[in-house]
Coordinates of N, CA, C and O in Angstrom, one line a residue:
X6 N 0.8 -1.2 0.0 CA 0.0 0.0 0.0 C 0.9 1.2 0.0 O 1.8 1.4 0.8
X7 N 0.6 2.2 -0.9 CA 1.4 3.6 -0.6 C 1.5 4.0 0.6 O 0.5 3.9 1.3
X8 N 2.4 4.4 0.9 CA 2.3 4.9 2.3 C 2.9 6.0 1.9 O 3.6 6.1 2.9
X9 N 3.3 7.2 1.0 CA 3.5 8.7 1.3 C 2.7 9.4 0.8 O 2.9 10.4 0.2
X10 N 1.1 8.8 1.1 CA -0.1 9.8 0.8 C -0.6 9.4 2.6 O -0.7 8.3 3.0
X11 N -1.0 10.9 3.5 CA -1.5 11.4 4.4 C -2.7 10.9 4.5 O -3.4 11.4 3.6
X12 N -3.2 10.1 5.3 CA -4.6 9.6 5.6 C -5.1 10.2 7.0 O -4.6 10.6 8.0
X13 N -7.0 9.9 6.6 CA -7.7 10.2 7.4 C -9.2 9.7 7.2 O -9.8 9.7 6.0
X14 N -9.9 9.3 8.6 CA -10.8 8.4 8.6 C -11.9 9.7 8.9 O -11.3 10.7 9.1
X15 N -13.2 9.8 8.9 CA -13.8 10.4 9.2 C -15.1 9.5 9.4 O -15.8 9.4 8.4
X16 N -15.7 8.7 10.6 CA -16.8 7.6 11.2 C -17.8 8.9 11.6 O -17.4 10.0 12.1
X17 N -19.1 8.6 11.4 CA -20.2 9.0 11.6 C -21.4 8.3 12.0 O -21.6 7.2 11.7
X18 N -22.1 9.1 13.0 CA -23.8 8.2 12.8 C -24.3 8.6 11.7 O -23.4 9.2 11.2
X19 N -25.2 8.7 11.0 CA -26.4 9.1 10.1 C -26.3 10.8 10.3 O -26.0 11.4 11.4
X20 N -26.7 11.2 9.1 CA -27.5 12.6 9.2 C -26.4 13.7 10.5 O -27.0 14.3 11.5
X21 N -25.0 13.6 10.3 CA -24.2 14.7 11.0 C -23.2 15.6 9.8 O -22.1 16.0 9.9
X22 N -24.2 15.7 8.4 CA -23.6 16.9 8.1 C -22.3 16.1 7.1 O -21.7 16.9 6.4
X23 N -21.7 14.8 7.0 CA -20.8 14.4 6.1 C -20.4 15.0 4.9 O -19.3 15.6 4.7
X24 N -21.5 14.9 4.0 CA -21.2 15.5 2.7 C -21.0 17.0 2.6 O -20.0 17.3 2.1
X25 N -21.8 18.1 3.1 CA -21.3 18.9 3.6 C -19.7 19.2 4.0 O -19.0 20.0 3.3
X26 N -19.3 18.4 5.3 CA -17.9 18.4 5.4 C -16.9 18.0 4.3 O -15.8 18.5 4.2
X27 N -17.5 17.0 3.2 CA -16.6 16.2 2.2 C -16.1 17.5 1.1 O -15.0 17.7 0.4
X28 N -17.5 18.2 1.3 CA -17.4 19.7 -0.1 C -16.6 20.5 0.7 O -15.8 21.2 0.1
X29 N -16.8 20.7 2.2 CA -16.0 22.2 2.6 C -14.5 21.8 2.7 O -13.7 22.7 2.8
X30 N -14.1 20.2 2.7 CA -12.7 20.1 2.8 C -11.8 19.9 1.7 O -10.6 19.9 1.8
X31 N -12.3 19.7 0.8 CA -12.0 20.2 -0.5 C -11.6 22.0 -0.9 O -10.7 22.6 -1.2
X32 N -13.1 22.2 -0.5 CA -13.0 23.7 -1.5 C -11.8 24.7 -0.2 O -11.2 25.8 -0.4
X33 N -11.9 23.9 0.9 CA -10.8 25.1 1.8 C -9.4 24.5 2.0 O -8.6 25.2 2.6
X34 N -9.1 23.1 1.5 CA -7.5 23.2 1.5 C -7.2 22.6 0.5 O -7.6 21.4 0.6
X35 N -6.3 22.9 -0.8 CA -6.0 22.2 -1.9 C -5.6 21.0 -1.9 O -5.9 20.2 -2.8
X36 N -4.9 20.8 -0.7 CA -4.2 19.3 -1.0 C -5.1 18.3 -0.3 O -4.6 17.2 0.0
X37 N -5.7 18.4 -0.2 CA -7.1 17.5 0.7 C -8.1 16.7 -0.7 O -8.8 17.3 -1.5
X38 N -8.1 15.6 -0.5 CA -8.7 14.7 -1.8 C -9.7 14.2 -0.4 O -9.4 13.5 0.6
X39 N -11.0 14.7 -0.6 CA -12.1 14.2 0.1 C -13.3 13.5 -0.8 O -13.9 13.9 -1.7
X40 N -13.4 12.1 -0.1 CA -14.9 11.4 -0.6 C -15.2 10.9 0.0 O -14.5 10.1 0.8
X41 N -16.5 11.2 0.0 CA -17.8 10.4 0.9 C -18.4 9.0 0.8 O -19.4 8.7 0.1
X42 N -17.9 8.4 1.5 CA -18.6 6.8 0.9 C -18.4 6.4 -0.4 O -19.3 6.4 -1.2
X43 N -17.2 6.0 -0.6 CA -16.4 5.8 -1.3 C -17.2 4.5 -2.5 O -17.8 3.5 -2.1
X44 N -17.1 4.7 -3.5 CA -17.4 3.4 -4.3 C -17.0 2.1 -3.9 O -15.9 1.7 -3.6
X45 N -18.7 1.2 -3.7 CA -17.8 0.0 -3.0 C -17.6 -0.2 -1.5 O -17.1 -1.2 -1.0
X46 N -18.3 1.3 -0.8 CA -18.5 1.6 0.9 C -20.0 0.6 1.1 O -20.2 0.1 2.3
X47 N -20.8 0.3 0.2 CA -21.6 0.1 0.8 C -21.5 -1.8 0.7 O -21.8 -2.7 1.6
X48 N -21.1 -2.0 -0.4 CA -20.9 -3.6 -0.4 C -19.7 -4.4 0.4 O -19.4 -5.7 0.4
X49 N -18.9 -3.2 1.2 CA -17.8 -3.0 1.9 C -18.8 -3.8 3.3 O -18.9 -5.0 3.5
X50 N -19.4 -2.8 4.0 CA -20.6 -2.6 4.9 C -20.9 -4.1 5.1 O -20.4 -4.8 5.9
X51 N -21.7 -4.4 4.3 CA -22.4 -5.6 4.2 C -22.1 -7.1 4.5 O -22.8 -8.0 5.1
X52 N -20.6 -7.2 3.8 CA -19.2 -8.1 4.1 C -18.9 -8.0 5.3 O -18.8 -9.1 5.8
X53 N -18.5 -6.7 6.1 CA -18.2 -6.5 7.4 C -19.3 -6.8 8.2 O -19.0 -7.5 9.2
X54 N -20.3 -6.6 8.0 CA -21.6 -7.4 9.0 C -21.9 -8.5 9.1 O -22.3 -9.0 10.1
X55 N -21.7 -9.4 7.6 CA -21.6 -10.1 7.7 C -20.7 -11.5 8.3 O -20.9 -12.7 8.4
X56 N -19.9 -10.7 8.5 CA -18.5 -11.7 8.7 C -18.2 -11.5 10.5 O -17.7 -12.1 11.3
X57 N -18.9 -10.2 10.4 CA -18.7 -10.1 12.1 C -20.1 -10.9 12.4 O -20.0 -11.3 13.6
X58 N -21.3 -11.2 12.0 CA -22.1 -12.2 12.6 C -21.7 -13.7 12.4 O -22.2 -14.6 13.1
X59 N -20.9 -13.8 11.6 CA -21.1 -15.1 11.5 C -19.8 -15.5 12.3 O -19.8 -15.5 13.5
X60 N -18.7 -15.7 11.6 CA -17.6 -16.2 12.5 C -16.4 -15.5 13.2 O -15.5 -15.9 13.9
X61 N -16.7 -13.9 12.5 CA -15.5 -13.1 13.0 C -14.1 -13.1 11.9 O -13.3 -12.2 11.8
X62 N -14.3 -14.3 11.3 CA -13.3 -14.4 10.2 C -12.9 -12.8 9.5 O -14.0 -12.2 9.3
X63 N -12.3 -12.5 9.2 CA -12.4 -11.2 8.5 C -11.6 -11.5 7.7 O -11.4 -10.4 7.2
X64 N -10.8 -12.4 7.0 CA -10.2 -12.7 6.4 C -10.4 -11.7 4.8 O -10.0 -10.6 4.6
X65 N -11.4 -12.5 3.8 CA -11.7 -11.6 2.7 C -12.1 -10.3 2.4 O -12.1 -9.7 1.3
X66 N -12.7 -9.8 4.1 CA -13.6 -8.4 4.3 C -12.1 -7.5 4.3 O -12.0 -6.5 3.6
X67 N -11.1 -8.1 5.2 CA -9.8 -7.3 5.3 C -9.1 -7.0 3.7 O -8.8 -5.9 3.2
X68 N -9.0 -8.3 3.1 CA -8.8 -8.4 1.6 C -9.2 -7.0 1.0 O -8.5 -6.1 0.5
X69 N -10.6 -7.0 1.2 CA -11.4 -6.1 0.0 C -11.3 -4.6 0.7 O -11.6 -3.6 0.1
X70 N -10.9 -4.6 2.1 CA -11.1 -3.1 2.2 C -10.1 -2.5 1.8 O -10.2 -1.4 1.4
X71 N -8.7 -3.4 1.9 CA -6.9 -3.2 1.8 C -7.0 -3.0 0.3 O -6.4 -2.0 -0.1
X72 N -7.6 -3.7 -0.7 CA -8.0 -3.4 -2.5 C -8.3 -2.3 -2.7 O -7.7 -1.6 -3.5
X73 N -9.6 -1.8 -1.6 CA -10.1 -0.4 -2.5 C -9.7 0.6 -2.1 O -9.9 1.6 -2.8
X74 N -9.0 0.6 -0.8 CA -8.4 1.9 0.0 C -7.4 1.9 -0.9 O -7.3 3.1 -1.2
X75 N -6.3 1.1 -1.8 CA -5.7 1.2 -2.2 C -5.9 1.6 -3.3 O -5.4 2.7 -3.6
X76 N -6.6 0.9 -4.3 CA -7.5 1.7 -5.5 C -7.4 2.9 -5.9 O -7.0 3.5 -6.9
X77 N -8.0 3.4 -4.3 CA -8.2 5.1 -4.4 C -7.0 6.1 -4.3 O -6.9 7.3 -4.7
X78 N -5.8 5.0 -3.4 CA -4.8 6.0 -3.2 C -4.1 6.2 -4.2 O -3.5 7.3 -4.2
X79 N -3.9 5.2 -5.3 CA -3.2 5.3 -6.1 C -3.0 6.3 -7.3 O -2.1 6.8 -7.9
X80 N -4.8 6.4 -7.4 CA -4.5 8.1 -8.2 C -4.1 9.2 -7.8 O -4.4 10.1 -8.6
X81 N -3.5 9.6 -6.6 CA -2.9 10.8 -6.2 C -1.8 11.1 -6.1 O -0.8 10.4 -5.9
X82 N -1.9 12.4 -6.1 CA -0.5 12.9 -5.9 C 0.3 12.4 -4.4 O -0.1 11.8 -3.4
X83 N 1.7 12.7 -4.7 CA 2.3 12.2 -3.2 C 1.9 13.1 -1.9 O 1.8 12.5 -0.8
X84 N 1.6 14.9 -2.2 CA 1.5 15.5 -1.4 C 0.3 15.4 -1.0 O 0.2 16.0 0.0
X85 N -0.9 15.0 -1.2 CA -2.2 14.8 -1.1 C -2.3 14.1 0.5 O -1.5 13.4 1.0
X86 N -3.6 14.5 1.1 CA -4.0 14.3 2.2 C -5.7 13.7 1.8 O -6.7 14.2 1.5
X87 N -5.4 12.2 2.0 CA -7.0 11.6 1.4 C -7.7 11.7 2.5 O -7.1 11.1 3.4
X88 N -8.9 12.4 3.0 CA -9.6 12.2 4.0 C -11.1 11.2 3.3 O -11.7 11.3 2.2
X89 N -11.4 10.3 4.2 CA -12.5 9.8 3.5 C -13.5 9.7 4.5 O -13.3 9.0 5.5
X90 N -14.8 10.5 4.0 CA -15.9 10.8 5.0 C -16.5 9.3 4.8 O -16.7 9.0 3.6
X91 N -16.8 8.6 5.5 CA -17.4 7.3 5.2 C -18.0 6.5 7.1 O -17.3 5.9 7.9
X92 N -19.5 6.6 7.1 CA -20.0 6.3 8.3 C -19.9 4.9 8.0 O -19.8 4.2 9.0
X93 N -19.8 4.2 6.8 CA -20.0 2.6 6.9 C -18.8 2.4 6.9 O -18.4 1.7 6.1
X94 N -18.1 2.8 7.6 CA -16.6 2.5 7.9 C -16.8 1.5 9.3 O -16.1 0.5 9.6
X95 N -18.2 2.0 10.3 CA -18.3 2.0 11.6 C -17.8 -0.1 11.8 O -17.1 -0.7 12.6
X96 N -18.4 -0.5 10.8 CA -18.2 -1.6 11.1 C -16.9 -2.3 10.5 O -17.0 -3.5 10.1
X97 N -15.8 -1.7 10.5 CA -14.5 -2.1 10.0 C -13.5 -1.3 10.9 O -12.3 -1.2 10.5
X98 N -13.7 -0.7 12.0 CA -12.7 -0.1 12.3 C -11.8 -1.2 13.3 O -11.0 -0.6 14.0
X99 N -11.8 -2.5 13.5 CA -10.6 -3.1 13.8 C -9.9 -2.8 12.3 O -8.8 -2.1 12.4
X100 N -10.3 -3.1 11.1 CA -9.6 -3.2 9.9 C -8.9 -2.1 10.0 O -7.7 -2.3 10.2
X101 N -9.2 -0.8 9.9 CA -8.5 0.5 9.8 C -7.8 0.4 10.9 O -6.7 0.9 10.6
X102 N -7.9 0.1 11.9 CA -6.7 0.5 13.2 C -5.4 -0.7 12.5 O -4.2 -0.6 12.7
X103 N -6.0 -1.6 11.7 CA -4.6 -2.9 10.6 C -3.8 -1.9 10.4 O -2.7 -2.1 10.9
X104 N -4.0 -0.6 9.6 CA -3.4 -0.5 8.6 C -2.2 -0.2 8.7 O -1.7 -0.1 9.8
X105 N -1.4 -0.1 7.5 CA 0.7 -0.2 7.7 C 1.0 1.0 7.8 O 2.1 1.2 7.3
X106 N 0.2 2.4 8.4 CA 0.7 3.7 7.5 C -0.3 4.4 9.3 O -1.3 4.0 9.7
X107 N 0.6 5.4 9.7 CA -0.1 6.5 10.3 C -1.6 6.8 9.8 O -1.9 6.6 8.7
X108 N -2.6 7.5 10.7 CA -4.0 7.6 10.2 C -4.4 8.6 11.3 O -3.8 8.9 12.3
X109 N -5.4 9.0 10.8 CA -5.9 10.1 11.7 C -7.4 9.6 11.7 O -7.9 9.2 10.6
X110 N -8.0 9.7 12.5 CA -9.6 9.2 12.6 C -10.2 10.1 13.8 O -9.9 10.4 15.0
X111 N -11.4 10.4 12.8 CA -12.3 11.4 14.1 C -13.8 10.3 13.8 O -14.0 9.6 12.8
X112 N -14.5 10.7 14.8 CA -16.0 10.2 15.0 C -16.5 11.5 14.9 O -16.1 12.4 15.5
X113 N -17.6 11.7 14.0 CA -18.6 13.0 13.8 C -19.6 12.6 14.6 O -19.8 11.4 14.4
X114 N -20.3 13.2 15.5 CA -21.5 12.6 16.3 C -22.3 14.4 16.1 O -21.8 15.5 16.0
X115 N -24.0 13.8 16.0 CA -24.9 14.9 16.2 C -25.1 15.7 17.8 O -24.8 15.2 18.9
X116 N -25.6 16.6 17.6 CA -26.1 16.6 19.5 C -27.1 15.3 19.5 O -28.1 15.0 18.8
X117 N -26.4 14.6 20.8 CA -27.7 14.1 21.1 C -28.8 14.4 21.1 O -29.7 13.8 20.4
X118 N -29.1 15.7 22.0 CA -29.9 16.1 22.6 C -31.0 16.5 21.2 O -32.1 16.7 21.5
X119 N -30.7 16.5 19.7 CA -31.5 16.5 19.0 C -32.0 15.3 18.0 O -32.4 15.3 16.8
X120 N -31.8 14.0 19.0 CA -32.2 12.8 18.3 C -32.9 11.9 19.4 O -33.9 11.2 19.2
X121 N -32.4 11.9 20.5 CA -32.4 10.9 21.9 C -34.4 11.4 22.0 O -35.1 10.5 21.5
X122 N -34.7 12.0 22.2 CA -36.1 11.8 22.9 C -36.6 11.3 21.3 O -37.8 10.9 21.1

C-alpha cells in the first residue's frame, strides 16, 4: 500500500452533516482529496456485518477493504491528504486501526440532545 499519501478516517452516525464536510474540505485546502462513501462503501458494509455475525473471520472483508483503500490511493499525488468521509466504515474499524501507515480518525456525532427523545 502507498504509504506517502496522508490519511484520514472520518466515522459518523447518520445525518451529522458528512457530505457537507466532504465539499467544505476540498474547497478550503488544496491538498485535501475528500470522498464520501467511497465506491464499493456500501458492499464493503455488508461483508463487514456479515462476517462479524457469523464467525468473525475477517479474512476476505480485510482483503477487500486493503484493494479499494488502495485503488483510491493510487491516483494521487504524493502530497495529497486523502480524507474519507465514510459512516459505513463503523463496522471495519478493527480493519483500519490494521493498517501499515499512520491515520488520523475522528467520529462526527450529532447533539444528542436532537435525536435521543
Amino acid at each position: 500500500m502507498r504509504t506517502d499519501i496522508t490519511v484520514a478516517f472520518v466515522l459518523s452516525s447518520g445525518r451529522t452533516g458528512t457530505v457537507h464536510l466532504t465539499r467544505s474540505l476540498e474547497r478550503a485546502f488544496p491538498r485535501v482529496h475528500a470522498v464520501h462513501e467511497p465506491a464499493g462503501a456500501r458492499s464493503q458494509l455488508m461483508l463487514a456485518n456479515a462476517s462479524n455475525l457469523l464467525s468473525g473471520r475477517r479474512t476476505v472483508t480485510r482483503a477487500w477493504f486493503q484493494r479499494n483503500l488502495q485503488r483510491r490511493l493510487r491516483t494521487l499525488d504524493a502530497d495529497t491528504l486523502y480524507v474519507e468521509v465514510n459512516p459505513m466504515l463503523c463496522s471495519l474499524t478493527d480493519l483500519v486501526a490494521e493498517l501499515d501507515r499512520p491515520f488520523d480518525l475522528v467520529h462526527a456525532v450529532r447533539d444528542p440532545r436532537t435525536w435521543v427523545p
